[in-house]
Amino acid sequence: MWLKPEEVLLKNALKLWVTQKSSCYFILQRRRGHGEAGGRLTGRLVGALDAVLDSSARVAPFRILLQVPGSQVYSSIACGELLSGSDVYWAIATGATLEEINQHWDWLEQNLLHTLSVFDNKDDIASFVKGKVKALIAEETSSRLAELEEEPEKFREALVKFEARFNFPEAEKLVTYYSCCCWKGRVPRQGWLYLSTNHLCFYSFLLGKELKLVVPWVDIQKLERTSNVFLTDTIRITTQNKERDFSMFLNLHEVFKIMEQLADVTLRRLLDNEGFDLDPDLQEPSQITKRDLEARAQNEFFRAFFRLPRREKLHAVVDCSLWTPFSRCHTAGRMFTSDSYICFASKEDSCCNVILPLREVVSIEKMEDTSLLPNPIIVSIRSKMAFQFIELKDRDSLVEGLLVRLKQVHADHPVHYNTSRDEDMTSPMFHSTSMCSDHKFGDLEMVSSPNSGDSGTEKIPWLSPAALITSCRWSASQSPDASMSREQIKISLWNDHFVEYGRTVCMFRTEKIRKLVAMGIPESLRGKLWLLFSDAVTELACHPGYYNSLVEASMGKCCLVTEEIERDLHRSLPEHPAFQNETGIAALRRVLTAYAHRNPKIGYCQSMNILTSVLLLYAKEEEAFWLLVAVCERMLPDYFSHRVIGAQVDQSVFEELIKERLPELAEHMHDLTALAPISLSWFLTLFLSIMPLESAVNVVDCFFYDGIKAIFQLGLAVLEANAEDLCSSKDDGQALMVLSRFLDHIKNEDSPGPPIGSHHAFFSDDQEPHPVTDIADLIRDSYEKFGDRSVAQIEHLRCKHRVRVLQGHEDITKQNVLRVVIPDVSILPEDLEELYDLFKREHMMSCYWERPRPLAPRHDPSRPYAEQYRIDARQFAHLFQLVSPWTCGAHTQILAQRTFRLLDDNVDHLIEFKAFVSCLDIMYNGEMNEKIKLLYRLHIPPVLKSLRNADNLKPLKHQFAKAMKIHHTEAGYQTKHLASNTHLRALGTCKALTENDQDSQSPLKNPLLSTSRPLVLGKSNGDADYQKQLKQMIKDLAKEKDKTEKELPKMSQREFIQFCKTLYSMFHEDPEENNLYQAIATVTTLLLQIGEVGQLHSSSGSCSQECGEGLQASALSPEQDSVFAEADTATIPQDSHAFPEEAEGDWTVSLEHILASLLTEQPLVNFFEKPLDIKSKLENAKTNQYNLKTVEMSRQSQPELKLRTAEQDGGSLSRVGHTKAQPTVSWVISP
């Protein structure tokens, strides 16, 4: 296989390799110890060394080296594999042989060997060969990805067209493509829709008209299926200000599903990395395939349906039938197998579901295949139950995989039978008489660590041995007869159910158990059933001693999280007796602190204290901890993150369900977000904070059995019960009071304990009584009227609304950033929005196609709004070329680097949007003195680098010397006739700057105060009159200057020359180019004179104060200063008279000198004061931003020949859209 060229030093490797073939440019070598019949000691040692290394570290036995004549460095460009799959680019079926490496050798001889003789430069040979090899690698990679698709040949053809039409970098991976129509008004355009990892692209060529549409996934705000006048089913994509419809798909459902997956994955990867753990298969976007997306969708449905941990990976989904003893027949459904579970779901919704943790499984056996029981297997669990599955396709491989995972699970969590107990398994598993009793889940026990089990509890005095509710004894004055009799009836019903359907986590879950849960779980069974329904019991058994270690590790630590926990401890169910003493408060503190220590990403979030308090009432302390883990990490995903994205997504889903199921209410309440202040707490606290506790725990029962579906349907039932009052309410406040009063009067007649005082009531006792609603009736109505929503439908709605919620957060961020920036700049708000979009897109493009760099972190939503998007120096240079009015040809890159260093005030190599816009505002809308001051600061330390070698400056000095000699030979001050364009044009012929990015930085300070009108000179009476007038202007400038502003250092001669070069570059291609060149020649000569005068005064010790005093520029040592590239100085005569070397360090000019001199020339004043239009730049930037990035990425991926100079490279970047080396694309970017 071909390898990416890498340098190989042969000095120490000759003894390990033997050359078998060689030519003028290539060498084929064999590693010692491979293929040798003899038994030399060296070969045996090398062979033994290679044999004991693992497959990822072994060295290939054959390799081909590119030999560069006259060099001791070789490039390994091809090697043979020892084992298949040891390289990520091209995995082969067998190990490399001599035949395989000879194929590569023959290809080199036939295709490259004769071509290389044409090159004269050895570096060109190396670059050419490396480029060819990289092209081969790219072609093989594309072929490998194409083979993963259903139709490799067609996909490969579509991939070639996609790359040619849209010219994306290689990192942009095509996922799939479809033929469809894109509607523009009422006109359809037939073409091809390409879905890639970061973009949705459409291409059409019809009747000679070409259309290319590119929509980044991160710009999509809404993705939905709609219908229009002409077609009943279309896919509508909504961006910031555009809607586009696509139709006429062969399989619209499949297309829409893939679109949703790509949009969801991309947005969560780029905008929600705070709470999104990307699947391992999707960690590298360039490797995403259509199959990966389908597998991810199925995996997410599996985890959501059975409410399993996120780490569970689905391995197989098989149609089968399960023997259900309660119905005495086989129930058709599907088996799901994952890392640690075997699950079954019937095809008929809610008929029968089973969850079998592999740690509960004892054996998996194949039975004899018969006509009545085709392909059966028996899964035996340790509670002496067995599950029979039949009609399994590919039974052998399925069982083999299950046995491997079963062995692994038992090895990780060993179990043993407790033979010392002979307990009848038909007896009730739960001891309902006392919550203090120890419960078992079968007759197997985990091998306990010293800190687990009963003995561990005795050694830990602070651990609560039982649920807190057992310590609360109701007073004898209460009459418990009616409520306790109902409680006993419920317990009897549950015990009967355990006998028929099972009593462990592996029980058959049917409609009957749902009805029992809706009636309310008996308090004596509540905590244990919560553990079973949430499968927290499995986590508890698999991690003995884990909670104790967390408590011990977090004890005594003080931080912001613990302070927040302490503040909320006494606000958690303060009306309940269990939390009116230190025992309950201490247990709550330990659980919350331990969880914050376990999951610092979440830490502690408000509402967790209320939920945990209720869990502690009905479960032991360690059990309550694992219930909290189940709720926060899998049952309510992303609810307790920094931005509570999960709760907002479900709130948005709830609003859509209201529109669908309660249309009259939705029509009356035009803005359903008005319900959010109260309905959001329904989801965050599971109604615990808004409903009496004895009633709310029944809601929690349903939640642990049915998940978030129970909260959705109960919320709809509450709104339906109050629909009439809500429709008659006058405003949102009255509607919220109606709901609050209704929820406060929901009672639980079956509760065995006394009612707990409500701390959330909005009404006093003197108001008229409100009708009381029984919680059991409300829950029953919710199941009957709104319980038809499936888990798959809810997950689909979540995916749909997650896009909207994330984009809503992006809009809020944008609005806040613009709100801060608008008062400080003169750029119009609509133009600022365009600039923000360009700024954000530049950041996103680096996330699309570049590997993460430490200096350019991904979007961080936890940071302040202004700091969420920041760009580095390379990204800033791209934007500078696109939108800056100061374009200087090849010099633009250099000016961009200096500007970035000036803006990077905190020296973190990143700048925010505000700094970027403030700089542009000066360039476009600043006064002349502000613009000159900005340019001045870009050419003095620390922004401008020191010159490393003073000799490199001599060619430019002599050009100025010529101009000065001509000046001395003429009479008066007639510089326009003395210094022609040719004298100053030498500035443009200088080599590009070579600057070091590690220089220190400087912030952008306040602009200089406005100056008076430009100095207008009549006929000059000589140098004396002019200098007198110039001194007076300097005095005026000094008076106007802000006294509190720090004075800028003076500019040295070297820095001044760079300043002049920048000005010259800015005037290129201007309509007044000739006049500007003459004007700058005049000003330059004048300033050189001023500097010389100051130099003479300084050397004689009589510096005049009238010329203004300022900070002297720091002396620049030659070894620190390198501005120009190498220049041929042999042909330029030395002129020590014009630039005396011994006094060179004293030559300085100040900002006031430069500004006053520039004001003398009207063309320069007109140039800096003319109005500039930013809108045309923005339109051009939106078109060329992708092109510029593509050119750069292509240039990085292709070998650069040294025949191209630095000026050519810079010029091609600044002329995007006109280069012939890389074809450009007419992009239509939808914002």
Short mmCIF file of N, CA, C and O in Angstrom, two decimals, residues 462-512:
data_model
loop_
_atom_site.label_atom_id
_atom_site.label_comp_id
_atom_site.label_asym_id
_atom_site.label_seq_id
_atom_site.Cartn_x
_atom_site.Cartn_y
_atom_site.Cartn_z
N TRP A 462 -22.22 7.00 59.14
CA TRP A 462 -22.99 8.10 58.58
C TRP A 462 -23.98 7.68 57.51
O TRP A 462 -24.86 8.43 57.12
N LEU A 463 -23.87 6.43 56.97
CA LEU A 463 -24.75 5.99 55.89
C LEU A 463 -26.13 5.65 56.43
O LEU A 463 -26.26 4.86 57.36
N SER A 464 -27.17 6.27 55.86
CA SER A 464 -28.53 6.01 56.32
C SER A 464 -28.91 4.58 56.01
O SER A 464 -28.87 4.16 54.84
N PRO A 465 -29.32 3.78 56.99
CA PRO A 465 -29.59 2.36 56.75
C PRO A 465 -30.93 2.10 56.09
O PRO A 465 -31.18 1.00 55.62
N ALA A 466 -31.82 3.08 56.06
CA ALA A 466 -33.16 2.85 55.51
C ALA A 466 -33.67 4.13 54.89
O ALA A 466 -33.09 5.21 55.05
N ALA A 467 -34.80 4.00 54.17
CA ALA A 467 -35.44 5.17 53.60
C ALA A 467 -35.91 6.10 54.71
O ALA A 467 -36.31 5.65 55.79
N LEU A 468 -35.88 7.40 54.46
CA LEU A 468 -36.19 8.37 55.52
C LEU A 468 -37.64 8.31 55.95
O LEU A 468 -37.97 8.69 57.08
N ILE A 469 -38.53 7.85 55.06
CA ILE A 469 -39.94 7.85 55.41
C ILE A 469 -40.24 6.87 56.53
O ILE A 469 -41.23 7.01 57.25
N THR A 470 -39.41 5.85 56.73
CA THR A 470 -39.63 4.88 57.79
C THR A 470 -39.40 5.47 59.17
O THR A 470 -39.89 4.95 60.16
N SER A 471 -38.64 6.56 59.23
CA SER A 471 -38.39 7.20 60.52
C SER A 471 -39.50 8.15 60.91
O SER A 471 -39.49 8.69 62.02
N CYS A 472 -40.45 8.39 59.98
CA CYS A 472 -41.56 9.31 60.27
C CYS A 472 -42.76 8.49 60.69
O CYS A 472 -43.33 7.74 59.88
N ARG A 473 -43.16 8.57 61.93
CA ARG A 473 -44.31 7.85 62.45
C ARG A 473 -45.49 8.82 62.59
O ARG A 473 -45.37 9.85 63.25
N TRP A 474 -46.59 8.45 61.93
CA TRP A 474 -47.76 9.33 61.98
C TRP A 474 -48.42 9.22 63.35
O TRP A 474 -48.37 8.20 64.02
N SER A 475 -49.01 10.27 63.78
CA SER A 475 -49.61 10.32 65.12
C SER A 475 -50.78 9.35 65.21
O SER A 475 -51.50 9.08 64.25
N ALA A 476 -51.01 8.83 66.41
CA ALA A 476 -52.06 7.82 66.60
C ALA A 476 -53.46 8.40 66.50
O ALA A 476 -54.44 7.67 66.38
N SER A 477 -53.56 9.71 66.58
CA SER A 477 -54.88 10.34 66.51
C SER A 477 -55.49 10.24 65.12
O SER A 477 -56.70 10.38 64.96
N GLN A 478 -54.66 10.02 64.13
CA GLN A 478 -55.19 9.93 62.79
C GLN A 478 -55.88 8.58 62.59
O GLN A 478 -55.46 7.57 63.15
N SER A 479 -56.88 8.56 61.76
CA SER A 479 -57.61 7.33 61.48
C SER A 479 -57.07 6.72 60.21
O SER A 479 -57.40 7.18 59.11
N PRO A 480 -56.23 5.69 60.30
CA PRO A 480 -55.58 5.13 59.11
C PRO A 480 -56.38 4.03 58.45
O PRO A 480 -55.92 3.43 57.49
N ASP A 481 -57.57 3.73 58.98
CA ASP A 481 -58.26 2.51 58.53
C ASP A 481 -58.52 2.51 57.03
O ASP A 481 -58.14 1.58 56.30
N ALA A 482 -59.13 3.59 56.52
CA ALA A 482 -59.52 3.60 55.11
C ALA A 482 -58.30 3.60 54.20
O ALA A 482 -58.20 2.79 53.26
N SER A 483 -57.36 4.50 54.48
CA SER A 483 -56.18 4.58 53.62
C SER A 483 -55.32 3.34 53.72
O SER A 483 -54.79 2.86 52.73
N MET A 484 -55.18 2.79 54.93
CA MET A 484 -54.33 1.60 55.07
C MET A 484 -54.98 0.39 54.41
O MET A 484 -54.29 -0.47 53.89
N SER A 485 -56.28 0.32 54.43
CA SER A 485 -56.92 -0.81 53.76
C SER A 485 -56.68 -0.74 52.26
O SER A 485 -56.44 -1.76 51.61
N ARG A 486 -56.77 0.48 51.70
CA ARG A 486 -56.47 0.62 50.27
C ARG A 486 -55.01 0.28 49.97
O ARG A 486 -54.68 -0.29 48.94
N GLU A 487 -54.11 0.66 50.90
CA GLU A 487 -52.69 0.33 50.74
C GLU A 487 -52.48 -1.18 50.73
O GLU A 487 -51.71 -1.70 49.92
N GLN A 488 -53.16 -1.88 51.62
CA GLN A 488 -53.02 -3.34 51.68
C GLN A 488 -53.57 -4.00 50.42
O GLN A 488 -53.03 -4.99 49.93
N ILE A 489 -54.64 -3.43 49.88
CA ILE A 489 -55.19 -3.97 48.63
C ILE A 489 -54.18 -3.83 47.50
O ILE A 489 -53.97 -4.76 46.70
N LYS A 490 -53.54 -2.68 47.43
CA LYS A 490 -52.53 -2.46 46.40
C LYS A 490 -51.37 -3.44 46.55
O LYS A 490 -50.88 -4.01 45.56
N ILE A 491 -50.94 -3.66 47.80
CA ILE A 491 -49.83 -4.60 48.03
C ILE A 491 -50.22 -6.00 47.58
O ILE A 491 -49.43 -6.72 46.95
N SER A 492 -51.44 -6.39 47.86
CA SER A 492 -51.91 -7.72 47.46
C SER A 492 -51.94 -7.84 45.94
O SER A 492 -51.53 -8.87 45.38
N LEU A 493 -52.40 -6.79 45.25
CA LEU A 493 -52.42 -6.82 43.79
C LEU A 493 -51.00 -6.94 43.22
O LEU A 493 -50.77 -7.68 42.25
N TRP A 494 -50.08 -6.23 43.81
CA TRP A 494 -48.70 -6.28 43.32
C TRP A 494 -48.08 -7.65 43.58
O TRP A 494 -47.35 -8.17 42.72
N ASN A 495 -48.38 -8.26 44.73
CA ASN A 495 -47.82 -9.59 45.00
C ASN A 495 -48.37 -10.62 44.01
O ASN A 495 -47.63 -11.51 43.56
N ASP A 496 -49.65 -10.51 43.68
CA ASP A 496 -50.21 -11.42 42.67
C ASP A 496 -49.53 -11.20 41.32
O ASP A 496 -49.27 -12.16 40.58
N HIS A 497 -49.25 -9.97 41.03
CA HIS A 497 -48.60 -9.67 39.75
C HIS A 497 -47.18 -10.24 39.72
O HIS A 497 -46.72 -10.75 38.70
N PHE A 498 -46.46 -10.14 40.84
CA PHE A 498 -45.10 -10.67 40.89
C PHE A 498 -45.09 -12.17 40.61
O PHE A 498 -44.20 -12.69 39.92
N VAL A 499 -46.07 -12.88 41.14
CA VAL A 499 -46.13 -14.33 40.95
C VAL A 499 -46.31 -14.68 39.48
O VAL A 499 -45.70 -15.61 38.95
N GLU A 500 -47.12 -13.93 38.77
CA GLU A 500 -47.45 -14.26 37.38
C GLU A 500 -46.47 -13.69 36.38
O GLU A 500 -46.16 -14.32 35.37
N TYR A 501 -45.94 -12.50 36.63
CA TYR A 501 -45.13 -11.79 35.63
C TYR A 501 -43.65 -11.68 36.01
O TYR A 501 -42.86 -11.19 35.20
N GLY A 502 -43.28 -12.10 37.21
CA GLY A 502 -41.89 -11.98 37.63
C GLY A 502 -41.72 -10.84 38.61
O GLY A 502 -42.51 -9.89 38.65
N ARG A 503 -40.65 -10.97 39.39
CA ARG A 503 -40.48 -10.01 40.48
C ARG A 503 -39.14 -9.25 40.42
O ARG A 503 -38.84 -8.47 41.30
N THR A 504 -38.34 -9.52 39.42
CA THR A 504 -37.05 -8.85 39.34
C THR A 504 -37.05 -7.86 38.18
O THR A 504 -38.07 -7.60 37.57
N VAL A 505 -35.89 -7.32 37.90
CA VAL A 505 -35.78 -6.40 36.78
C VAL A 505 -36.12 -7.08 35.46
O VAL A 505 -36.44 -6.42 34.47
N CYS A 506 -36.12 -8.40 35.46
CA CYS A 506 -36.42 -9.17 34.25
C CYS A 506 -37.90 -9.49 34.10
O CYS A 506 -38.27 -10.35 33.30
N MET A 507 -38.76 -8.83 34.84
CA MET A 507 -40.20 -9.11 34.78
C MET A 507 -40.78 -8.77 33.42
O MET A 507 -40.22 -7.96 32.67
N PHE A 508 -41.90 -9.42 33.09
CA PHE A 508 -42.65 -9.07 31.88
C PHE A 508 -43.37 -7.75 32.15
O PHE A 508 -44.15 -7.64 33.10
N ARG A 509 -43.13 -6.79 31.28
CA ARG A 509 -43.74 -5.47 31.46
C ARG A 509 -44.88 -5.34 30.45
O ARG A 509 -44.64 -5.22 29.24
N THR A 510 -46.09 -5.34 30.97
CA THR A 510 -47.29 -5.37 30.12
C THR A 510 -48.19 -4.20 30.47
O THR A 510 -47.88 -3.36 31.33
N GLU A 511 -49.33 -4.16 29.80
CA GLU A 511 -50.31 -3.11 30.07
C GLU A 511 -50.87 -3.22 31.48
O GLU A 511 -51.25 -2.22 32.09
N LYS A 512 -50.87 -4.43 32.00
CA LYS A 512 -51.42 -4.62 33.35
C LYS A 512 -50.56 -3.91 34.40
O LYS A 512 -51.09 -3.27 35.32
#
